[in-house]
CSV table of C-alpha atoms in Angstrom, one decimal:
chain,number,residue,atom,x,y,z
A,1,UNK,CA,0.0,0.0,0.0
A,2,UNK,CA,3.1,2.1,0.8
A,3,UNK,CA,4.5,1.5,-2.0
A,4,UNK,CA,1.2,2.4,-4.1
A,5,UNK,CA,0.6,5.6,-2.7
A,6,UNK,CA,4.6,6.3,-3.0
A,7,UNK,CA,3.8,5.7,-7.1
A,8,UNK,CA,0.7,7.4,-6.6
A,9,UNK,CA,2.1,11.1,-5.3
A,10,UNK,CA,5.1,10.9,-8.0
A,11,UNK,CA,2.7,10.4,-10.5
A,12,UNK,CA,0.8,13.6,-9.4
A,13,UNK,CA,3.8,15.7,-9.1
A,14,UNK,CA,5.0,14.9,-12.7
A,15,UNK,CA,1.2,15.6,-13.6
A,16,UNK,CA,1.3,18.6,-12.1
A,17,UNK,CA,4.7,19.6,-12.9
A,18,UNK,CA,4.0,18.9,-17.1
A,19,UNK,CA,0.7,21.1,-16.4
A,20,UNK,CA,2.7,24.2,-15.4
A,21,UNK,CA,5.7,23.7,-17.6
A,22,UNK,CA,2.8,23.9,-20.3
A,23,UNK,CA,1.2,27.4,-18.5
A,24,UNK,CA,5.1,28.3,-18.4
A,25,UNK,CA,5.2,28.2,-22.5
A,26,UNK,CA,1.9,29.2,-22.7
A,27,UNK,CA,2.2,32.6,-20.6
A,28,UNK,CA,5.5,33.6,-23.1
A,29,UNK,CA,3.8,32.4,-26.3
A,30,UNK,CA,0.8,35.0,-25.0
A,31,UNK,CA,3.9,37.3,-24.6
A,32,UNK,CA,4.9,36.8,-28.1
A,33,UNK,CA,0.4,36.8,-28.9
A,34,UNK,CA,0.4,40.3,-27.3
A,35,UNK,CA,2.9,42.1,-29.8
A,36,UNK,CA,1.7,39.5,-32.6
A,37,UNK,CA,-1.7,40.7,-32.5
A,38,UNK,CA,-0.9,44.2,-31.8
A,39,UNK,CA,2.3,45.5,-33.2
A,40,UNK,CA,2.9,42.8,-35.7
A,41,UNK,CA,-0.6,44.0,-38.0
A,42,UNK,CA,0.0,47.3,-37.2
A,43,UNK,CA,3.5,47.1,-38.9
A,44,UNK,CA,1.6,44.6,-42.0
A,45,UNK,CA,-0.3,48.0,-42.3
A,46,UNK,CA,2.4,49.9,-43.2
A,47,UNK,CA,5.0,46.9,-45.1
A,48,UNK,CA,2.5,45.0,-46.7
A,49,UNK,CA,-1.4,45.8,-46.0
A,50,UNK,CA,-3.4,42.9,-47.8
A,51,UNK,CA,-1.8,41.0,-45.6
A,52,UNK,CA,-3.0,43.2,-42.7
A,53,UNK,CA,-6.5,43.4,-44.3
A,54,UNK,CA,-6.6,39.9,-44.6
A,55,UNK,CA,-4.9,38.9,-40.8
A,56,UNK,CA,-7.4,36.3,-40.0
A,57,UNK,CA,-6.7,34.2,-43.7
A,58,UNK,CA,-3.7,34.0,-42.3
A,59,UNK,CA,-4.6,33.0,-38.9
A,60,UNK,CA,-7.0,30.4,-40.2
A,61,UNK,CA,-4.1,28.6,-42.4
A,62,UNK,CA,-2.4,28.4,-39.1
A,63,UNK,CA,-5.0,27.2,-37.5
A,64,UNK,CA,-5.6,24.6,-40.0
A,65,UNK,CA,-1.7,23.6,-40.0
A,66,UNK,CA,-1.7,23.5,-36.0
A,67,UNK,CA,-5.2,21.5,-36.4
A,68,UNK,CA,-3.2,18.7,-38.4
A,69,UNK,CA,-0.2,18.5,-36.4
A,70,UNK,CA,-2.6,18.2,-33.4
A,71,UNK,CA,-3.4,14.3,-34.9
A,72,UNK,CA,0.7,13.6,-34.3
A,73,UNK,CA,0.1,13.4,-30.3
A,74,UNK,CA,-0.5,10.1,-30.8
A,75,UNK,CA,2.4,9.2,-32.6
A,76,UNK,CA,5.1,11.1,-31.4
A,77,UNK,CA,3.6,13.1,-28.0
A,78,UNK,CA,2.5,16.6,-26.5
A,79,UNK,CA,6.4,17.6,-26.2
A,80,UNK,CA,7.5,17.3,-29.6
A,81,UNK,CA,4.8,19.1,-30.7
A,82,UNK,CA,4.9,21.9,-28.6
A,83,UNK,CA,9.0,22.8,-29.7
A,84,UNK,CA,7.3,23.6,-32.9
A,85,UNK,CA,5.5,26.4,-30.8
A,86,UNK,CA,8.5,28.7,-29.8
A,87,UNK,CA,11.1,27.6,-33.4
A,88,UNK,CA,8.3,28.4,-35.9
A,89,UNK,CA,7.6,31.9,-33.9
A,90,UNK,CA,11.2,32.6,-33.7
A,91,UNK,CA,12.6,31.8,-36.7
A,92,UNK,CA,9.0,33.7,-38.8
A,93,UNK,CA,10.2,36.9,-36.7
A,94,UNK,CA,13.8,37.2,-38.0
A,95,UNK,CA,12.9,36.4,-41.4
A,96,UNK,CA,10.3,39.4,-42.0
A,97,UNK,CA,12.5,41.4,-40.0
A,98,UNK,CA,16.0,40.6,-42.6
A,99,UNK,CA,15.0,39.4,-45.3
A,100,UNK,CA,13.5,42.1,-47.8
A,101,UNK,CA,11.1,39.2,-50.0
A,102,UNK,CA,7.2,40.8,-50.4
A,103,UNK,CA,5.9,37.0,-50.3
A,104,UNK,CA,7.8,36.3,-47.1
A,105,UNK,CA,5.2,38.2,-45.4
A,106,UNK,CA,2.7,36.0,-46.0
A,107,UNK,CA,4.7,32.5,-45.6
A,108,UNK,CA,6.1,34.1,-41.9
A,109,UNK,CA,2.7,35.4,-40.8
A,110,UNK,CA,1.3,31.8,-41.3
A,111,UNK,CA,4.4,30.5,-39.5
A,112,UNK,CA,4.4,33.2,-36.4
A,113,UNK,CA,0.4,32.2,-35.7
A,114,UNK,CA,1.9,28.1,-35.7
A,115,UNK,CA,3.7,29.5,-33.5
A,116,UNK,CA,0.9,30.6,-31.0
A,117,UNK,CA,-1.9,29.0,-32.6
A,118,UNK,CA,-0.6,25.4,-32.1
A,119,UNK,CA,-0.3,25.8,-28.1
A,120,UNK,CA,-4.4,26.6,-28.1
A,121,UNK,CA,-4.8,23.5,-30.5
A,122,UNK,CA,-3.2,21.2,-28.3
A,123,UNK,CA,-4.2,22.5,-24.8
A,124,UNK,CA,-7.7,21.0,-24.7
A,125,UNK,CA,-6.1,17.3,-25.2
A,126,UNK,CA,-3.3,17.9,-23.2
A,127,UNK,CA,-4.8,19.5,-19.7
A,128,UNK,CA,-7.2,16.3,-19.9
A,129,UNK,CA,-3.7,13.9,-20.3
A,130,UNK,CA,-3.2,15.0,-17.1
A,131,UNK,CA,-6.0,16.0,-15.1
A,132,UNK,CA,-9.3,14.4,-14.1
A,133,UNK,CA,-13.0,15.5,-14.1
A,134,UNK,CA,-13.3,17.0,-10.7
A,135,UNK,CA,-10.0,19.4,-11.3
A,136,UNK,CA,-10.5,20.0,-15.0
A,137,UNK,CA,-12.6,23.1,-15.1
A,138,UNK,CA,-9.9,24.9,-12.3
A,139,UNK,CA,-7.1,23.9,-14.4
A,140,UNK,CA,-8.6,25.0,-17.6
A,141,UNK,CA,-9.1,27.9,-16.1
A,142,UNK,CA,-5.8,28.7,-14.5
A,143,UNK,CA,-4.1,28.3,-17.5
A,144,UNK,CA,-5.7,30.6,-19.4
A,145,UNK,CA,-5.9,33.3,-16.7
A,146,UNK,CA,-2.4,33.1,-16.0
A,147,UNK,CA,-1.6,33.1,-20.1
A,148,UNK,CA,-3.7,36.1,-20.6
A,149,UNK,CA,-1.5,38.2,-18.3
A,150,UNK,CA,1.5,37.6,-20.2
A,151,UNK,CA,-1.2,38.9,-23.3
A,152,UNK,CA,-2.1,41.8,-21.7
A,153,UNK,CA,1.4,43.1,-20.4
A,154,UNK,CA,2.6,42.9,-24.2
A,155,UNK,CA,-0.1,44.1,-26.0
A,156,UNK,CA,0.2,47.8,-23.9
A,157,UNK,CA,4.1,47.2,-24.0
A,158,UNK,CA,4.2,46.9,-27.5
A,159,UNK,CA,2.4,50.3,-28.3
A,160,UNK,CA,4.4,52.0,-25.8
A,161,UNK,CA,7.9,50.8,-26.6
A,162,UNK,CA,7.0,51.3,-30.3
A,163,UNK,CA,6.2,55.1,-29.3
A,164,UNK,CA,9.3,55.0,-27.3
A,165,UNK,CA,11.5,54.1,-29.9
A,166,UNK,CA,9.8,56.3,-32.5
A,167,UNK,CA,10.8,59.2,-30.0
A,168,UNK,CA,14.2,58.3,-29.9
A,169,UNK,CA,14.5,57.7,-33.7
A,170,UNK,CA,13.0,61.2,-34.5
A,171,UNK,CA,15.3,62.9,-32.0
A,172,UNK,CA,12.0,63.8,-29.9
A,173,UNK,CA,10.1,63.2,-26.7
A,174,UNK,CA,7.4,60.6,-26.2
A,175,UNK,CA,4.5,63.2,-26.1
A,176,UNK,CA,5.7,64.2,-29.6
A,177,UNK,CA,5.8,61.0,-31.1
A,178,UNK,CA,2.6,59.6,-29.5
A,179,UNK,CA,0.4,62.9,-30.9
A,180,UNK,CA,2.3,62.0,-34.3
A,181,UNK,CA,0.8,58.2,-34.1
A,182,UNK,CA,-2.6,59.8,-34.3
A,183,UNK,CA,-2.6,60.0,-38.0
A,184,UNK,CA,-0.3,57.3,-38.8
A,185,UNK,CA,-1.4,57.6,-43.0
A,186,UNK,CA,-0.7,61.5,-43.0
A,187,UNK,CA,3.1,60.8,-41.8
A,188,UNK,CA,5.9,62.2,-44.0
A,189,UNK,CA,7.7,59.5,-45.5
A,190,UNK,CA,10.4,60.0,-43.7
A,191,UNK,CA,9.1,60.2,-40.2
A,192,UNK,CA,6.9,57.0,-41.6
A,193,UNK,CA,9.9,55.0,-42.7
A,194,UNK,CA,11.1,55.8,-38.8
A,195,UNK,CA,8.2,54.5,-37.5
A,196,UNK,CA,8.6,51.4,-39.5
A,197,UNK,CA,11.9,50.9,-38.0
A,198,UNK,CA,10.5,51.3,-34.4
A,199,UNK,CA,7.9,48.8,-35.2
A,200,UNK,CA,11.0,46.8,-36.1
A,201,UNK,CA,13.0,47.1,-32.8
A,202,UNK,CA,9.7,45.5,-30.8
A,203,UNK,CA,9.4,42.9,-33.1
A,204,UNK,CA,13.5,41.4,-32.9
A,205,UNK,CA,12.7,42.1,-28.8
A,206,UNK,CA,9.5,39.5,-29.1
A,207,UNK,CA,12.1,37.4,-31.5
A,208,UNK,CA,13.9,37.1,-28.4
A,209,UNK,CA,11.7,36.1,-26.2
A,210,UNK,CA,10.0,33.5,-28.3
A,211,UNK,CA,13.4,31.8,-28.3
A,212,UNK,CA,13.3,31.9,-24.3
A,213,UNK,CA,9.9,30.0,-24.1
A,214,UNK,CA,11.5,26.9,-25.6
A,215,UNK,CA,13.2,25.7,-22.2
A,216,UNK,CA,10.0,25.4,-20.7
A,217,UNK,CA,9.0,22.7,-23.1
A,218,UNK,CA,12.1,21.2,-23.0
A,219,UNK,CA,11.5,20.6,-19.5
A,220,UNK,CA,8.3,18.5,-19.7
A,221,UNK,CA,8.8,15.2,-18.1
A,222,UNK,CA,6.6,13.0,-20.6
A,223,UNK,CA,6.1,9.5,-20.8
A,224,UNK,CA,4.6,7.8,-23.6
A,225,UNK,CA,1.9,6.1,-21.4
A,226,UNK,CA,0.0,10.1,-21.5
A,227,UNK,CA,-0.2,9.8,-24.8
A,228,UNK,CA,-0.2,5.9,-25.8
A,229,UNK,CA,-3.7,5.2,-24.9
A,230,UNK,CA,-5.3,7.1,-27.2
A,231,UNK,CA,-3.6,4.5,-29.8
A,232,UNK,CA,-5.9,1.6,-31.1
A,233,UNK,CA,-3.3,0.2,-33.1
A,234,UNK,CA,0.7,0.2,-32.9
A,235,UNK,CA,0.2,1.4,-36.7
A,236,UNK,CA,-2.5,3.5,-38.0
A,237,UNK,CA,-3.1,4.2,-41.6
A,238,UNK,CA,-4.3,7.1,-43.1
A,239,UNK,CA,-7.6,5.3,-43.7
A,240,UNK,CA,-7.7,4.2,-39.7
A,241,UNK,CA,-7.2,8.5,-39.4
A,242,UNK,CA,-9.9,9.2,-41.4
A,243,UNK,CA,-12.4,6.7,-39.5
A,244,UNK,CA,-11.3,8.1,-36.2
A,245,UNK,CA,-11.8,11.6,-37.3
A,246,UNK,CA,-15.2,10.4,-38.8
A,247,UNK,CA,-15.9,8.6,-35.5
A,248,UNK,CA,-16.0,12.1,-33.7
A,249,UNK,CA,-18.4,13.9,-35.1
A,250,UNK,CA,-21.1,11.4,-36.1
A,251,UNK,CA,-23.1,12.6,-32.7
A,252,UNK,CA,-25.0,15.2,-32.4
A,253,UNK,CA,-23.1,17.2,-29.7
A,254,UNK,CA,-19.9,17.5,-31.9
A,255,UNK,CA,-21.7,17.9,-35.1
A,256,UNK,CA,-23.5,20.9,-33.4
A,257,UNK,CA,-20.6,22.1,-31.1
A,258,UNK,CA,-18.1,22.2,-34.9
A,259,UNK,CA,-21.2,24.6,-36.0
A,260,UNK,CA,-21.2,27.3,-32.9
A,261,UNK,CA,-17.7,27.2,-33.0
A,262,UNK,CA,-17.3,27.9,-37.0
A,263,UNK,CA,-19.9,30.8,-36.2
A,264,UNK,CA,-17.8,32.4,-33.6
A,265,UNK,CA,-14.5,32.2,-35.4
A,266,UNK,CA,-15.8,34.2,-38.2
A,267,UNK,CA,-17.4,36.5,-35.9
A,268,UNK,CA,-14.2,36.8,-34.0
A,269,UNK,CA,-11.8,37.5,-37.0
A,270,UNK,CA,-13.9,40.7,-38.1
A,271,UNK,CA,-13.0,42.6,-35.1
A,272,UNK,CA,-11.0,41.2,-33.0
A,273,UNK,CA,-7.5,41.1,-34.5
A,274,UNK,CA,-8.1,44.8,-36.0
A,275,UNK,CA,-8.9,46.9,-32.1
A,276,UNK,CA,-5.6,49.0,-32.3
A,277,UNK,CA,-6.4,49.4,-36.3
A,278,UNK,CA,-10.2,50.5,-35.5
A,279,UNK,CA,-9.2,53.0,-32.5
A,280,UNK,CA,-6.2,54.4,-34.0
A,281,UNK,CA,-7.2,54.8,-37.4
A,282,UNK,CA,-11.3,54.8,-37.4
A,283,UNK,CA,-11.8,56.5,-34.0
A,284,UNK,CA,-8.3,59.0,-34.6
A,285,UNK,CA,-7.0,57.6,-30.7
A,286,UNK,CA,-3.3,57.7,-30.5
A,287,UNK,CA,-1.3,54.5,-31.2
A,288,UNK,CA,0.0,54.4,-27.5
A,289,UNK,CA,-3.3,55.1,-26.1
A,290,UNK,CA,-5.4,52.6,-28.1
A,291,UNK,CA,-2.5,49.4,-27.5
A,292,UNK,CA,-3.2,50.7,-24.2
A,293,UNK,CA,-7.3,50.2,-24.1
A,294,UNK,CA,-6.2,46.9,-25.4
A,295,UNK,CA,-4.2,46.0,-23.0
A,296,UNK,CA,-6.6,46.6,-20.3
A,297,UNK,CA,-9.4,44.5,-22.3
A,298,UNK,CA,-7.0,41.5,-21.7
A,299,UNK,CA,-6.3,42.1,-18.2
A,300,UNK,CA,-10.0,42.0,-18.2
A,301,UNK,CA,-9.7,38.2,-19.4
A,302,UNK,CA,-7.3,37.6,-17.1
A,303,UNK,CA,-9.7,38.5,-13.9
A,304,UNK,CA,-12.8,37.5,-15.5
A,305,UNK,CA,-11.4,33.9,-16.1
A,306,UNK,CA,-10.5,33.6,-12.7
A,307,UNK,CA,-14.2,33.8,-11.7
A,308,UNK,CA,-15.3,31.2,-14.5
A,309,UNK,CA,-15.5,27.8,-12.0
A,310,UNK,CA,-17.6,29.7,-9.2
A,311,UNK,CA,-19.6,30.7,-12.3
A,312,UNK,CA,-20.1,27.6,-14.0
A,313,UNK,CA,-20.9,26.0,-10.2
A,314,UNK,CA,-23.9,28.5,-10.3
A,315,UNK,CA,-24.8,28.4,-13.4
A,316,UNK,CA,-23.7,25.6,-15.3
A,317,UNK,CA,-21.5,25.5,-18.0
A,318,UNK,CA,-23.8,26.3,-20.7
A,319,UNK,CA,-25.8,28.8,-19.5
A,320,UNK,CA,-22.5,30.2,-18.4
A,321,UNK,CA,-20.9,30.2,-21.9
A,322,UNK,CA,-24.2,31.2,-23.9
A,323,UNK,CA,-24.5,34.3,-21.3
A,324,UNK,CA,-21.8,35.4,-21.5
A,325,UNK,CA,-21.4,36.1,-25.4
A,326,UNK,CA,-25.2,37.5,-25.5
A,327,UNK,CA,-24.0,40.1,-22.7
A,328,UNK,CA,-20.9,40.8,-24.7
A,329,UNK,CA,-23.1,42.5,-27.6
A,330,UNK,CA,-24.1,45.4,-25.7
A,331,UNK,CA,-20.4,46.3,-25.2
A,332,UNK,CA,-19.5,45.6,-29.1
A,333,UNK,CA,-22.2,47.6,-30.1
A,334,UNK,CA,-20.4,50.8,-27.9
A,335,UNK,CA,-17.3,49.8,-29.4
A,336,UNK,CA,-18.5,50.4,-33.0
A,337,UNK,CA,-19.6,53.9,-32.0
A,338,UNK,CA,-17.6,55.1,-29.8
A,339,UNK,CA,-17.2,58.3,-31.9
A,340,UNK,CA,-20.5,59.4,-30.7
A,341,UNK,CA,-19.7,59.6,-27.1
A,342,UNK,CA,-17.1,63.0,-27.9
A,343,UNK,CA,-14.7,63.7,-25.2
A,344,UNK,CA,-16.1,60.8,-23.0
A,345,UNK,CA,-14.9,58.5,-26.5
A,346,UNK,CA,-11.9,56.9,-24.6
A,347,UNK,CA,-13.1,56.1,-21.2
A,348,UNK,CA,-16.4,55.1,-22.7
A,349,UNK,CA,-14.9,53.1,-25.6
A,350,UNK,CA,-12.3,51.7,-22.8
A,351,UNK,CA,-15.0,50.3,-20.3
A,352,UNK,CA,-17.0,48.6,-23.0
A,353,UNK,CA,-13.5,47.4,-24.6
A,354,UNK,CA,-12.9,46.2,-20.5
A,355,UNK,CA,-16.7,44.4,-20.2
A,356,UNK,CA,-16.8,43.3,-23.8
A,357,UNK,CA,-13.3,40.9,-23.4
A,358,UNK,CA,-14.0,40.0,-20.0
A,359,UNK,CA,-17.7,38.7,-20.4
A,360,UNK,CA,-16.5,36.5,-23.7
A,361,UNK,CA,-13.7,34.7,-22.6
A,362,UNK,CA,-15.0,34.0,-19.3
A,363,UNK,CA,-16.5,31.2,-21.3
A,364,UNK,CA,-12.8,29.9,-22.8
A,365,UNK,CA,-11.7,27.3,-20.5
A,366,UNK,CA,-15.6,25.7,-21.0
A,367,UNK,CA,-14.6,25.8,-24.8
A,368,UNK,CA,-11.8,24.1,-24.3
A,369,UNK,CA,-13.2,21.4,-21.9
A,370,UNK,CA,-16.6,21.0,-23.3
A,371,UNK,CA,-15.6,19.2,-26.9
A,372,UNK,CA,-13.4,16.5,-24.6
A,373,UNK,CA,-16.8,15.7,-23.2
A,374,UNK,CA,-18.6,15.0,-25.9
A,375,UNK,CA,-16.4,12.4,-27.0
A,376,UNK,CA,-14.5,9.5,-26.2
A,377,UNK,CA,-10.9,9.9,-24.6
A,378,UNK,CA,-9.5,8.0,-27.2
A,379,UNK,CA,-11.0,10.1,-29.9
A,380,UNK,CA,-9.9,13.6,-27.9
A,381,UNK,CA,-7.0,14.8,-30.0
A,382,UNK,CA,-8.9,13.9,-33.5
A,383,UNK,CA,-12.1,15.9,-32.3
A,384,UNK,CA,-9.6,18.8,-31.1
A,385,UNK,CA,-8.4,18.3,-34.2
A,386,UNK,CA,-11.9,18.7,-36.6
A,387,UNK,CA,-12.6,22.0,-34.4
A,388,UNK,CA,-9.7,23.6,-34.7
A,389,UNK,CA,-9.6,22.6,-38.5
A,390,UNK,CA,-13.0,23.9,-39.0
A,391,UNK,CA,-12.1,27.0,-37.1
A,392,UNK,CA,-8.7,27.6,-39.5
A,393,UNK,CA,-11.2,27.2,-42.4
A,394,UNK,CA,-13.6,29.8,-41.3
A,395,UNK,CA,-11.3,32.2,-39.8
A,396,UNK,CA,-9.9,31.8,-43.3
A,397,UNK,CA,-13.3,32.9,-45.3
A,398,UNK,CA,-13.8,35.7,-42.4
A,399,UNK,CA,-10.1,36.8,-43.5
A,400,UNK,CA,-10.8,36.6,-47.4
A,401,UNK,CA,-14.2,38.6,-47.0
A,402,UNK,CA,-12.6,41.7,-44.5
A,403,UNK,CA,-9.6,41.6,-47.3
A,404,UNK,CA,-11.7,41.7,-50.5
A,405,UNK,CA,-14.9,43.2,-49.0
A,406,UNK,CA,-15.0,44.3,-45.7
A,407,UNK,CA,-12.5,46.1,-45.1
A,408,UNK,CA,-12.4,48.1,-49.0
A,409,UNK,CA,-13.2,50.9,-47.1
A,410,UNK,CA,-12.3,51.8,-43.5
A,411,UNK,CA,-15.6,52.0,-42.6
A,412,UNK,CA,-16.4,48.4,-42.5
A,413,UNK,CA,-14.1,48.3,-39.7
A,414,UNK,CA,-17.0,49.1,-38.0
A,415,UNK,CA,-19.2,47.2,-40.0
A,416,UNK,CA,-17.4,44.0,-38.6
A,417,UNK,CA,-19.1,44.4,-35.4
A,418,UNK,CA,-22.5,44.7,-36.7
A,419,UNK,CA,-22.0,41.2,-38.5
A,420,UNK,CA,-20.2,39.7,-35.5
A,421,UNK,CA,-23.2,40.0,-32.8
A,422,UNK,CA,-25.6,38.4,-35.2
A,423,UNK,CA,-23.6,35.7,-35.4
A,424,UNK,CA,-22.9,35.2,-31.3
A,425,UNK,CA,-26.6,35.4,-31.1
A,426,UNK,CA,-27.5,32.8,-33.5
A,427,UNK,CA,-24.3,30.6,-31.6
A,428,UNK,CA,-25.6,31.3,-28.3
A,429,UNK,CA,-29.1,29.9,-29.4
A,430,UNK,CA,-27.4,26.8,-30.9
A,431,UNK,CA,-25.8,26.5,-27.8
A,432,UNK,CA,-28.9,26.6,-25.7
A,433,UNK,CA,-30.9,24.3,-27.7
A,434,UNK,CA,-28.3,21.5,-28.5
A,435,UNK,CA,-26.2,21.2,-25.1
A,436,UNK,CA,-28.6,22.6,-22.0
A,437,UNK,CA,-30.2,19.4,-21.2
A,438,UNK,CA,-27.4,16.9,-20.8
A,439,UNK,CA,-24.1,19.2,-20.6
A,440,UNK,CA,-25.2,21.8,-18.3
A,441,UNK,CA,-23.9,20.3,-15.4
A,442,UNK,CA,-21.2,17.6,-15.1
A,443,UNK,CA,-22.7,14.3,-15.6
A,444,UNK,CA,-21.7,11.5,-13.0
A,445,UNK,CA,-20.9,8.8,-16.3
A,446,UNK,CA,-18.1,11.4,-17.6
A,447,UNK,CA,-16.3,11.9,-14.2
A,448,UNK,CA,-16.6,8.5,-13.5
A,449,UNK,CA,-14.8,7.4,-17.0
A,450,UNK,CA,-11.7,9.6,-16.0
């Protein structure tokens, strides 16, 4: 029995040690997310801006990529995987930054969201390797929380040292070079081409530091026994894949979870990645100022995640998840016209920004634990797979029409988050109708299987 419970407790610790080695990674790939999302499109605007316009294609093909490598756990584990996170983001960084090719932008910006998009593809599957039912939702949580500070830190950061280094290229102070961000498109070249370069400097500084999230990887203590269950033969063909895959969604739940979650993704990518691009350049706020508003949205995440298991005890998960995105619409609709609140816009525009972030992602971790529900463990990985494929595709369409439609004109900026509400209503209802009666709650069949 000694000996048991001696096996028992190391067991734990390496579970528990793998789990924060992972929120480790996680927290400095959101580090890398932050100036990604932020400085990163913002500099596409100015070096190459149909990729800008079309930000989300981009993220989708990542998506899609990270999606299929997602189906390798089984083969060749989490760990391996994950070192693609912090090379691919690296190496995409000091290529756009040194080597003067237009097409690179587009092959790098695919590679720089692998980078971050593959650590959300995988974490779903690899929380449940090493957790159970009873500690799932806390973990879940925890790991985004802590993730979305590193976010949130950057995403302010990268304005800011962007406007620093902008002052010291023009020879001027920071209050000079923030009012000149205001009207980034009526720059003189040369004070344009300087603010390129200081773009530039916070981009080689996030190089750096996706290089420094590879040790934590490196330091995951995985055995193949967290990975070789979810193997039903020692070799799988392709065709085996493919039935797997199939065998995933041919319920109900999944079938209608891969809908609401298509929904959402083009929802998200016609406003989402483009906040700095809409305050700064639709609502005239200063580039500082607006990375800034940002940056407190996702501290926003940060404390509203927190919250999300006392809220999900309350309220159940899917009342919980469907809420929150119905509550979020008031806030997106305040967003859109913040221009009509005068010289209230930025604390007006900032509190709703605040509201709006927290309220949706409170709902993340139950996003990323409710499609390992609704399948078998075995299964896990292929359905994180399908969603996260189905995502790429549609955040890929939601790119394709803000590049060629949308976005023609800056006004559909605003637009976006017209389109994006109707949509969160009609996933909400799906969400409501499909999922209330038998996920609401945790049912005593799924704890008892893990």
């Amino acid at each position: 029995m000694t000996g048991n419970l001696k096996d028992v407790n190391i067991t734990r610790n390496r579970y528990i040690w793998n789990i924060w080695m992972f929120i480790i990674s996680f927290t400095l790939s959101n580090f890398v997310s932050g100036i990604i999302y932020d400085t990163y499109v913002n500099y596409l605007q100015e070096v190459a801006r149909p990729v800008a316009t079309s930000f989300w294609s981009y993220y989708g093909y990542a998506t899609f990529i990270s999606a299929i490598m997602v189906l390798l756990v089984n083969k060749i584990g989490y760990k391996r995987i994950l070192l693609f996170c912090p090379l691919t983001s690296f190496g995409a960084l000091i290529a756009i930054l040194y080597l003067d090719i237009p097409i690179l932008y587009q092959i790098m910006t695919v590679l720089a969201l692998v980078g971050l998009q593959l650590h959300y593809a995988i974490l779903g599957p690899y929380i449940a390797a090493y957790t159970t039912s009873e500690n799932k939702t806390l973990w879940y949580s925890r790991t985004y929380w802590i993730g979305y500070i590193g976010w949130a830190f950057t995403t302010y950061l990268g304005g800011y040292l962007t406007v620093l280094r902008f002052a010291n290229r023009i020879n001027g102070n920071f209050s000079e070079a923030q009012n000149l961000t205001k009207y980034i498109d009526s720059l003189a070249p040369n004070l344009k081409s300087l603010y390129i370069k200081a773009n530039g400097d916070v981009l080689l500084l996030t190089a750096i530091v996706a290089g420094i999230s590879l040790i934590p990887v490196l330091l995951i203590r995985e055995k193949r026994e967290d990975y070789k269950s979810l193997d039903t033969k020692n070799k799988e063909s392709i065709k085996d894949k493919a039935r797997t895959i199939f065998r995933a969604i041919v319920n109900k739940y999944a079938l209608a979870y891969v809908i609401y979650w298509a929904l959402i993704n083009f929802g998200m990518g016609l406003f989402t990645p483009y906040y700095t691009v809409f305050l700064n350049r639709n609502l005239h706020i200063d580039r500082s100022t607006a990375s800034l508003l940002v940056s407190i949205s996702y501290l926003a995440m940060v404390l509203f995640i927190m919250f999300t298991p006392k809220v999900v005890k309350k309220l159940g998960q899917i009342v919980t998840l469907a809420g929150v995105l119905l509550l979020s619409i008031p806030f997106m609709m305040i967003i859109a016209n913040g221009d009509k609140f005068g010289k209230f816009m930025i604390p007006v525009v900032g509190i709703a920004l605040f509201i709006r972030s927290g309220l949706a992602n409170l709902g993340s971790p139950i996003d990323s634990s409710l499609p390992m529900e609704i399948v078998k463990k075995e299964i896990r990985p292929a359905m994180s797979s399908i969603i996260n494929i189905v995502a790429g595709l549609m955040s890929i369409v939601s790119g394709k029409f803000t590049g060629d439609y949308l976005f023609v004109n800056q006004a559909g900026y605003k637009t976006g988050y017209y389109i994006a509400a109707g949509l969160y209503v009609v996933g909400s209802i799906i969400l409501l109708l499909v999922f209330m009666k038998n996920y609401n709650r945790p049912r005593e069949e799924e704890s008892s299987a893990n």
